[in-house]
Tab-separated table of C-alpha atoms and ligand atoms in Angstrom:
chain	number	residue	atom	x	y	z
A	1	UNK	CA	0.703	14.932	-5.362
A	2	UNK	CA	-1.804	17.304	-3.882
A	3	UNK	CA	-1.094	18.920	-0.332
A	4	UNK	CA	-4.325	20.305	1.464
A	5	UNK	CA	-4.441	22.756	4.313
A	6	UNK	CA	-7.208	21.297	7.106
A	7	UNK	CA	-7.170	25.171	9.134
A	8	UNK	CA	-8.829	24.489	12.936
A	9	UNK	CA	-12.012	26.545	13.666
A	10	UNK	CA	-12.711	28.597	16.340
A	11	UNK	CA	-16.002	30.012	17.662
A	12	UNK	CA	-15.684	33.259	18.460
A	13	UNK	CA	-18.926	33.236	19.287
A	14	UNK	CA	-21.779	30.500	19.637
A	15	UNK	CA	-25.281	31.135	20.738
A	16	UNK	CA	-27.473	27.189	21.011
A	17	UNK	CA	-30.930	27.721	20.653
A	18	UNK	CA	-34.042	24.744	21.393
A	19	UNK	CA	-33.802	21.637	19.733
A	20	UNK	CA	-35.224	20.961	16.116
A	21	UNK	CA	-37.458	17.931	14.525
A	22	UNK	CA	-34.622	16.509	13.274
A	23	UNK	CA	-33.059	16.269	17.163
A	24	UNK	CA	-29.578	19.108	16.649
A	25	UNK	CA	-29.835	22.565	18.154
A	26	UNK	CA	-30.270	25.955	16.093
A	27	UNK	CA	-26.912	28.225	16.089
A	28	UNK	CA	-25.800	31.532	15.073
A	29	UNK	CA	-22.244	31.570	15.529
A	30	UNK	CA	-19.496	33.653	14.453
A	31	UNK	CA	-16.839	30.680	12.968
A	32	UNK	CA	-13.019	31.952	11.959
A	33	UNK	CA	-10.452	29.357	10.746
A	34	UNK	CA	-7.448	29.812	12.418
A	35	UNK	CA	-3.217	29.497	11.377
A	36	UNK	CA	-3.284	26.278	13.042
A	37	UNK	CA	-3.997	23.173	10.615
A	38	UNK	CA	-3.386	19.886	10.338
A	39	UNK	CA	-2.203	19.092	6.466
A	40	UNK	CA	-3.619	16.491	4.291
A	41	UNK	CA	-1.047	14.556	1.240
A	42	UNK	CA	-3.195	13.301	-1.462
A	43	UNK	CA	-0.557	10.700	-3.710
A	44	UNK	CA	-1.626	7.891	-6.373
A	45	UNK	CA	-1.372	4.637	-4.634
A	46	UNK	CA	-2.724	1.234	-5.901
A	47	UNK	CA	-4.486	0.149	-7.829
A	48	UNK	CA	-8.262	1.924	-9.024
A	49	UNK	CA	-10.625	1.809	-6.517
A	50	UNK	CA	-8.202	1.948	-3.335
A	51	UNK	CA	-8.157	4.907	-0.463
A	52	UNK	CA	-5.676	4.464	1.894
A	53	UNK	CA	-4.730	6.401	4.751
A	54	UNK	CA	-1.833	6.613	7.059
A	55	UNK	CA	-1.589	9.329	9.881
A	56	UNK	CA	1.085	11.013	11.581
A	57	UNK	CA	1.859	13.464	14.722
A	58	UNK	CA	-1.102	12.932	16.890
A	59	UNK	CA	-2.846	9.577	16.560
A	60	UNK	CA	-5.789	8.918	15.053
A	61	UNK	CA	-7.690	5.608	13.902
A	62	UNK	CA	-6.336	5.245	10.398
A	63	UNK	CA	-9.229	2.717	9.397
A	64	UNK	CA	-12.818	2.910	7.652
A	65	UNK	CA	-13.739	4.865	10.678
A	66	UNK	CA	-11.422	7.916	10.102
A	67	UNK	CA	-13.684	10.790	8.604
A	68	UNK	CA	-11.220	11.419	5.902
A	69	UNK	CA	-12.265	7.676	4.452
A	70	UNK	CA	-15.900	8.580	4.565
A	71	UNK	CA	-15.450	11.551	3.209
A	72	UNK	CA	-13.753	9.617	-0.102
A	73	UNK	CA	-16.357	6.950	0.392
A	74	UNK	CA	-19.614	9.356	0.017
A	75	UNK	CA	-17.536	11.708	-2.716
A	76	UNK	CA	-16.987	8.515	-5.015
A	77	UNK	CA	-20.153	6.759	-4.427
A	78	UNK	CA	-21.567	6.284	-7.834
A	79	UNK	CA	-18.884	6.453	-9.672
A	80	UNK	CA	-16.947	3.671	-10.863
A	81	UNK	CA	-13.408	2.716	-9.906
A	82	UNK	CA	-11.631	6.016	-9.531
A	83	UNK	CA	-7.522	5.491	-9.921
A	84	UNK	CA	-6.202	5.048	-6.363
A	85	UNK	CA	-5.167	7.012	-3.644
A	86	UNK	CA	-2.797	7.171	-0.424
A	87	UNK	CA	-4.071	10.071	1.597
A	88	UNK	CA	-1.346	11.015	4.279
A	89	UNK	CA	-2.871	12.782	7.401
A	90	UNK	CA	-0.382	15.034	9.666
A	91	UNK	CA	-2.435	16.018	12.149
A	92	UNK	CA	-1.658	19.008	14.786
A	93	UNK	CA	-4.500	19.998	16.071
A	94	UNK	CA	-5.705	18.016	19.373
A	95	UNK	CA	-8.768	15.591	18.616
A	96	UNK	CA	-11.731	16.457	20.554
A	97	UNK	CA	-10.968	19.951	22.125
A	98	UNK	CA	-13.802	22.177	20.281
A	99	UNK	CA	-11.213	23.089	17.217
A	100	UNK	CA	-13.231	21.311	14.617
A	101	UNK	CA	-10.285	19.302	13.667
A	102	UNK	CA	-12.023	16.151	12.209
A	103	UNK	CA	-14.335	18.378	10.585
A	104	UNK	CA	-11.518	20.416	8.950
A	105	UNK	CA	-9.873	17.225	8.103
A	106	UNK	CA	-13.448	15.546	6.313
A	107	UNK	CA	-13.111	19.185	4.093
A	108	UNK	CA	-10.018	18.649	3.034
A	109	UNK	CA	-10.146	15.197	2.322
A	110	UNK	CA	-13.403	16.582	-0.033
A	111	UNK	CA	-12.082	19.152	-1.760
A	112	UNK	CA	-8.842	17.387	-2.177
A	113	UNK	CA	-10.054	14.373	-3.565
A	114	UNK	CA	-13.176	16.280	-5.797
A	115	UNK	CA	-9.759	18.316	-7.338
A	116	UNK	CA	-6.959	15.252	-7.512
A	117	UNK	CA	-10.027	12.962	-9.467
A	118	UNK	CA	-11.499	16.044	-11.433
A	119	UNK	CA	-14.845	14.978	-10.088
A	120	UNK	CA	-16.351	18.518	-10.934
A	121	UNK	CA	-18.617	18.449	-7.955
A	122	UNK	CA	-20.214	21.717	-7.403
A	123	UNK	CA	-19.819	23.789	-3.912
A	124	UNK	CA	-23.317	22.783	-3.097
A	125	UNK	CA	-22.995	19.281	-3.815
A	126	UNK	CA	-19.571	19.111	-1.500
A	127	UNK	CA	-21.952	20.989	0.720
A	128	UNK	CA	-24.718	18.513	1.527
A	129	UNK	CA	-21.483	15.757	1.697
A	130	UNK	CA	-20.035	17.779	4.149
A	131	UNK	CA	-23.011	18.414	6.060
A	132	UNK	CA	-23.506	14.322	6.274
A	133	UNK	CA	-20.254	14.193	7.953
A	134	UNK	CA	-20.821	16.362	10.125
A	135	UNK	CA	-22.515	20.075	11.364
A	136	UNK	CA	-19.179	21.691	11.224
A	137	UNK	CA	-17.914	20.506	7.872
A	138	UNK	CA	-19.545	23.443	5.678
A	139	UNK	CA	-17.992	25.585	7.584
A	140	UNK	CA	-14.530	23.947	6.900
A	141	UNK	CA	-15.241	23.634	3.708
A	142	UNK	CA	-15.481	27.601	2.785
A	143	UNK	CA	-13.007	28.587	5.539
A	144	UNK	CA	-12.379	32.308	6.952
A	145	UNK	CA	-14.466	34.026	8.760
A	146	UNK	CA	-18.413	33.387	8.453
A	147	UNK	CA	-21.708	33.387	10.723
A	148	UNK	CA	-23.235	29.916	10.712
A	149	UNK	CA	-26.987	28.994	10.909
A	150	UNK	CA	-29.290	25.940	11.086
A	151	UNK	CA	-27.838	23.344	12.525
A	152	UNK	CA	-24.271	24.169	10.603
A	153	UNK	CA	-25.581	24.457	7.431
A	154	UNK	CA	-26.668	28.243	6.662
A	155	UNK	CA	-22.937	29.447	6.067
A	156	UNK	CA	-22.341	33.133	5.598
A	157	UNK	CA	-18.882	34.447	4.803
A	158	UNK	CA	-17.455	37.364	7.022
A	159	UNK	CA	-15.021	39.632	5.142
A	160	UNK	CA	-11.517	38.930	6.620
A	161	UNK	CA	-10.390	41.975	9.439
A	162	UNK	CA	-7.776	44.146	8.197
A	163	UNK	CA	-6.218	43.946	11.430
A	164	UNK	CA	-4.630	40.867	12.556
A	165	UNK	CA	-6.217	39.427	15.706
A	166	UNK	CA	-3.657	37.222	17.716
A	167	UNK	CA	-5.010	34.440	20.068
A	168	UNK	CA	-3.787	32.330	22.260
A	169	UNK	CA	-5.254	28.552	22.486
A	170	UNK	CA	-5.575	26.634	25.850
A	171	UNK	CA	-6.530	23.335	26.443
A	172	UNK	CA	-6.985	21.550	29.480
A	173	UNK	CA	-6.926	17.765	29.382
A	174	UNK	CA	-10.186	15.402	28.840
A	175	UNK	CA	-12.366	15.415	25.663
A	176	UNK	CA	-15.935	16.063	25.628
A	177	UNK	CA	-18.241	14.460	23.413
A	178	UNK	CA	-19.936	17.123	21.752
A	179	UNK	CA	-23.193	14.985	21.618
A	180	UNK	CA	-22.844	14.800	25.492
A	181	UNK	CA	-22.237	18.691	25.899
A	182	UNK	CA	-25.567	19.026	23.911
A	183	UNK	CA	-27.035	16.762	26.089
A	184	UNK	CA	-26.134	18.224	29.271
A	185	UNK	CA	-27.340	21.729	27.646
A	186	UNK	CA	-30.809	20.937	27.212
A	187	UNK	CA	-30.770	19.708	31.326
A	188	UNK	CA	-29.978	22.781	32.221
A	189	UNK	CA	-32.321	24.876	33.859
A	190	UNK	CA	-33.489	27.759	31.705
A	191	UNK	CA	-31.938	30.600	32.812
A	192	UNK	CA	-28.880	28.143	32.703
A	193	UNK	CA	-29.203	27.844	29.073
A	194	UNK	CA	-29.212	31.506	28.445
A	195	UNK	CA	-26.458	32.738	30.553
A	196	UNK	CA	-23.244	31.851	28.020
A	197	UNK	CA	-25.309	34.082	25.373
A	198	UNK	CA	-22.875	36.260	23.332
A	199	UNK	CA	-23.397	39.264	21.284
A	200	UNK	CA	-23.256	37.963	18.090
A	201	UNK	CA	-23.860	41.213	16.357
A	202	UNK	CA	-21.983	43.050	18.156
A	203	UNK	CA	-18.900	40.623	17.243
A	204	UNK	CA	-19.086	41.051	13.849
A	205	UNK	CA	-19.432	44.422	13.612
A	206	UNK	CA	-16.048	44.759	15.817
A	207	UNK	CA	-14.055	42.202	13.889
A	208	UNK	CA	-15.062	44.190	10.688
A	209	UNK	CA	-13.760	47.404	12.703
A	210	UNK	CA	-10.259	45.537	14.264
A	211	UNK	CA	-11.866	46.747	17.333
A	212	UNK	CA	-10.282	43.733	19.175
A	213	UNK	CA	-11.768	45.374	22.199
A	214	UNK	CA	-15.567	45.605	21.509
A	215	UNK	CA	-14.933	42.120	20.350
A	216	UNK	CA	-13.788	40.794	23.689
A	217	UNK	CA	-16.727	41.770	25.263
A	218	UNK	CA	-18.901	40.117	22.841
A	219	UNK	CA	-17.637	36.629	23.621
A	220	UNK	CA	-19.736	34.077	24.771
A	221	UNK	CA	-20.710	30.591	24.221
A	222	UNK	CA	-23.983	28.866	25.252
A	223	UNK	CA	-22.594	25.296	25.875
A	224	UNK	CA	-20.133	26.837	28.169
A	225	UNK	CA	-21.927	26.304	31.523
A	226	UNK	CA	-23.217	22.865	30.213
A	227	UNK	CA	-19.263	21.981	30.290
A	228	UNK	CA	-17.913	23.889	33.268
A	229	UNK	CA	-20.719	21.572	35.114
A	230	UNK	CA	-18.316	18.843	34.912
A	231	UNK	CA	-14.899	20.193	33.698
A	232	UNK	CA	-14.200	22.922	36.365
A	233	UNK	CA	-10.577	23.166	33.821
A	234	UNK	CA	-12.177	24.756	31.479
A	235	UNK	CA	-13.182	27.978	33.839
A	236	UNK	CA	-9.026	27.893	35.178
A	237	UNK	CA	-8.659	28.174	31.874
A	238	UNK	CA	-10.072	31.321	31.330
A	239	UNK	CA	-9.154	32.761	34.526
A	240	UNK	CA	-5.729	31.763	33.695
A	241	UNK	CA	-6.040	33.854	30.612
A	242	UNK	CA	-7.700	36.825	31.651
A	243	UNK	CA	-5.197	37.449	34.603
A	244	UNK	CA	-2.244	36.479	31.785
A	245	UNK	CA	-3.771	39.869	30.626
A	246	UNK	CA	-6.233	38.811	27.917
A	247	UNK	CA	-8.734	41.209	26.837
A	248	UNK	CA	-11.321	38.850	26.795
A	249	UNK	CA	-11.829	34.614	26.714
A	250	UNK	CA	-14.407	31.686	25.879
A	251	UNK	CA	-14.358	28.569	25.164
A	252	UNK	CA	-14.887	27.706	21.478
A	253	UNK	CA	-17.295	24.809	20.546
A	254	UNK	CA	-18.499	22.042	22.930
A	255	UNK	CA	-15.051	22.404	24.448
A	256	UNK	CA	-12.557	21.975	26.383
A	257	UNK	CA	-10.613	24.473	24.534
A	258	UNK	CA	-10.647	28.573	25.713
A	259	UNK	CA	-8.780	31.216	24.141
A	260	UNK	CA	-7.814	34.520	25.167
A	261	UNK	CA	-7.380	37.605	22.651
A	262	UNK	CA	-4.714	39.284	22.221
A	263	UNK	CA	-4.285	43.124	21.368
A	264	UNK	CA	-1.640	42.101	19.048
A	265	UNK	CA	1.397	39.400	18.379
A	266	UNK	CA	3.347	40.379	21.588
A	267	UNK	CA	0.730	40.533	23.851
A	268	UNK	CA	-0.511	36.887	23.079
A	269	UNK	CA	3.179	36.155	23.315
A	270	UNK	CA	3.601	37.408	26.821
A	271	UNK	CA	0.389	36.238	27.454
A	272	UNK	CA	1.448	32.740	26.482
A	273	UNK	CA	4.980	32.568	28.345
A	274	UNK	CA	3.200	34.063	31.803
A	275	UNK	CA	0.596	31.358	31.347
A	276	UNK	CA	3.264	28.724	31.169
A	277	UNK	CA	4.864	30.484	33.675
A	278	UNK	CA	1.790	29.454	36.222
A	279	UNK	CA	0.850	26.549	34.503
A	280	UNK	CA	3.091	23.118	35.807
A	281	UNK	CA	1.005	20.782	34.226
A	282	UNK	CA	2.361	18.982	30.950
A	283	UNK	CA	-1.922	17.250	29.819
A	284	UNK	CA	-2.642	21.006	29.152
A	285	UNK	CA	-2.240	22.634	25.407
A	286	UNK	CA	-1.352	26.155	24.346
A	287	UNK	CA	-0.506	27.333	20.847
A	288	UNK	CA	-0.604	30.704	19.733
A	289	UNK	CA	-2.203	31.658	16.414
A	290	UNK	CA	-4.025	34.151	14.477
A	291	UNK	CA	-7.190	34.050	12.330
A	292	UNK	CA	-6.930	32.909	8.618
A	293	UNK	CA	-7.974	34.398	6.419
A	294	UNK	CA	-10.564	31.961	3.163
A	295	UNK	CA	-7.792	30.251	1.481
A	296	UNK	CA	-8.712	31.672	-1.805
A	297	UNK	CA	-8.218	35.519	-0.372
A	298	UNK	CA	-5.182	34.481	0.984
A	299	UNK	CA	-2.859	36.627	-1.253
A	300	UNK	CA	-0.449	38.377	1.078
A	301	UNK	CA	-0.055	36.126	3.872
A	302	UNK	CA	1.990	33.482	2.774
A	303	UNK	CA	3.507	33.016	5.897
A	304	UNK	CA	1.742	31.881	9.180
A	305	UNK	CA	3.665	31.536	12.352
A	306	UNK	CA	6.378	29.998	10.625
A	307	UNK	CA	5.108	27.566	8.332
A	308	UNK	CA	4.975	28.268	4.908
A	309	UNK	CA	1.230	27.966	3.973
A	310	UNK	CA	0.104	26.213	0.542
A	311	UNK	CA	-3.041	27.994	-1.261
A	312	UNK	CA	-5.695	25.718	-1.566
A	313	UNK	CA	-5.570	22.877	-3.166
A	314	UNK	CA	-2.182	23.854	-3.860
A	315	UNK	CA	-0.523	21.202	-6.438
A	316	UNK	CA	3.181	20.106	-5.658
A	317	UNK	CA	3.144	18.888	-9.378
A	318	UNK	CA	3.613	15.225	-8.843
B	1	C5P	O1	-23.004	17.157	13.482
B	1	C5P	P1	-22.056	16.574	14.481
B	1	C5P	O2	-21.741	15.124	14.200
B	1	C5P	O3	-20.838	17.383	14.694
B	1	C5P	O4	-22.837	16.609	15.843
B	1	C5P	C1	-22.473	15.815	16.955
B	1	C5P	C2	-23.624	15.877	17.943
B	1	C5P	O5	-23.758	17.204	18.462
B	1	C5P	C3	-24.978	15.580	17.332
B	1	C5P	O6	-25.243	14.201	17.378
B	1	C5P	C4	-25.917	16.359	18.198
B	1	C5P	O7	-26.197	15.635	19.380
B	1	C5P	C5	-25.115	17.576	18.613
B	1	C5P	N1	-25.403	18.762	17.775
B	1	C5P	C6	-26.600	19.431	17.951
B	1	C5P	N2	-26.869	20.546	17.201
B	1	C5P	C7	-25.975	21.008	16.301
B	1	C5P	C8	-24.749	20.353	16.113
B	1	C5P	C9	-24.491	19.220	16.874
B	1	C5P	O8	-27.428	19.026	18.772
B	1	C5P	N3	-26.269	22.099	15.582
């Protein structure tokens, strides 16, 4: 059997420009996977020609729907019966909280199954797969740190920070549609639009320099006041954080999700317990985590907040 590591994103920055011909928004964002990832089992199962999929921890659909499935469906089209497959989804990460935890499922599921059938598809085949699945999936597929272009597509990796940078995740309750959230960005008023604007250059040159600092004042995210609109959670969120002490907060994606950084491990530690501390209220989420590093440079950190983490791809030998 195969086990695959689906790392959440985060967007430690996200600037939305006008809308394109093709109807989705230009970015430039500064992505980061995170130590937080739901894990995906790839087993034979049945006979050729069969993907099945069961899913545990937080539920799912497990039918034709699920984006793992489509992900196996568009990776085998063309080819004929390929042996078959149980795929065995445990999924952590909270669906629809600006995490990119389909997306980092769909990449998984892709590079899982492109490795466990030996389909030999290149990275820029799996990339135009992924990007029919979905804007973030390119991003998921690489992993790390990177600044994204287009509409998700343009994908430039981000050397990993030799300093650790500690976050802590919070989540108030209620999903957003992230089609919605674009929607209600492009009624905002102008200035509207422009006010979330991070400094996207400015973040990357302080997570190259650990300067976790510089980095917290370069935050921002442009669908921000698109969601606060109608979610006023997701600004007690970040006031919740920043008076927990963090150095600096946004929310990542279309939302709800905010995080706070951390100067280091403790700090998002104590930042975490005073936040539950204040916080009575069992619909919200917190995890703390770190950023991850590209699986594939992932040398020394075998460990991440506990769980032992697989390279990978990584091949239990089944
Ligand atoms: O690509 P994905 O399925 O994640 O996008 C969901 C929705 O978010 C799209 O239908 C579109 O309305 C919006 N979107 C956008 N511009 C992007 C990414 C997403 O307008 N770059």
């Amino acid at each position: 059997m195969l086990l695959v590591t689906a790392p959440a994103k985060l967007n430690l920055t996200l600037e939305v420009g006008e809308t394109r011909d093709d109807g989705y928004h230009g970015l430039d964002s500064v992505f980061s996977s995170l130590c937080l990832a739901d894990r995906l089992l790839i087993r034979d199962w049945g006979p050729p020609g069969t993907v099945v999929l069961s899913v545990r921890g937080i539920p799912v659909p497990e039918g034709a729907e699920n984006i793992c499935l489509t992900a196996a469906r568009r990776l085998a089209a063309g080819r004929r019966a390929l042996p078959g497959v149980e795929l065995v989804l445990s999924k952590v990460l909270p669906v629809g909280s600006g995490l990119g935890g389909g997306s980092a499922d769909a990449a998984a599921a892709l590079a899982g199954l492109n490795r466990w059938w030996g389909l030999g598809r290149s990275r820029s085949e799996l990339g135009d797969i992924a990007l029919s699945l979905g804007s973030d999936v390119p991003f998921c597929l690489l992993g790390g740190q990177a600044r994204v272009r287009g509409r998700g597509e343009i994908v430039e990796p981000l050397p990993f920070p030799r300093r650790r940078l500690w976050l802590v995740l919070l989540r108030p309750p209620g999903p957003k549609s992230t089609r919605r959230v674009y929607e209600e960005f492009d009624r905002l008023p102008h200035d509207r639009r422009r006010s979330g604007r991070p400094d996207t250059g400015g973040a990357i040159r302080a997570l190259a320099a650990g300067d976790w600092e510089t980095l917290a004042q370069s935050l921002g995210n442009s669908l921000e006041p698109a969601v606060a609109a109608s979610h006023p959670d997701v600004e007690r969120a970040r006031v919740l954080l920043a008076t927990s002490g963090a150095l600096g907060t946004a929310m990542t994606g279309s939302g709800p999700t905010v995080f706070g950084i951390a100067r280091d491990q403790d700090h998002a530690r104590a930042m975490a317990r005073e936040v539950s501390n204040r916080l009575m209220s069992p619909d919200w989420w917190m995890a703390v985590t770190r950023l991850a590093p590209r699986q594939e440079e992932d040398v020394s950190a075998a460990m991440t907040d506990g769980h032992p983490r697989r390279p990978f791809g990584g091949d239990d030998g089944g």
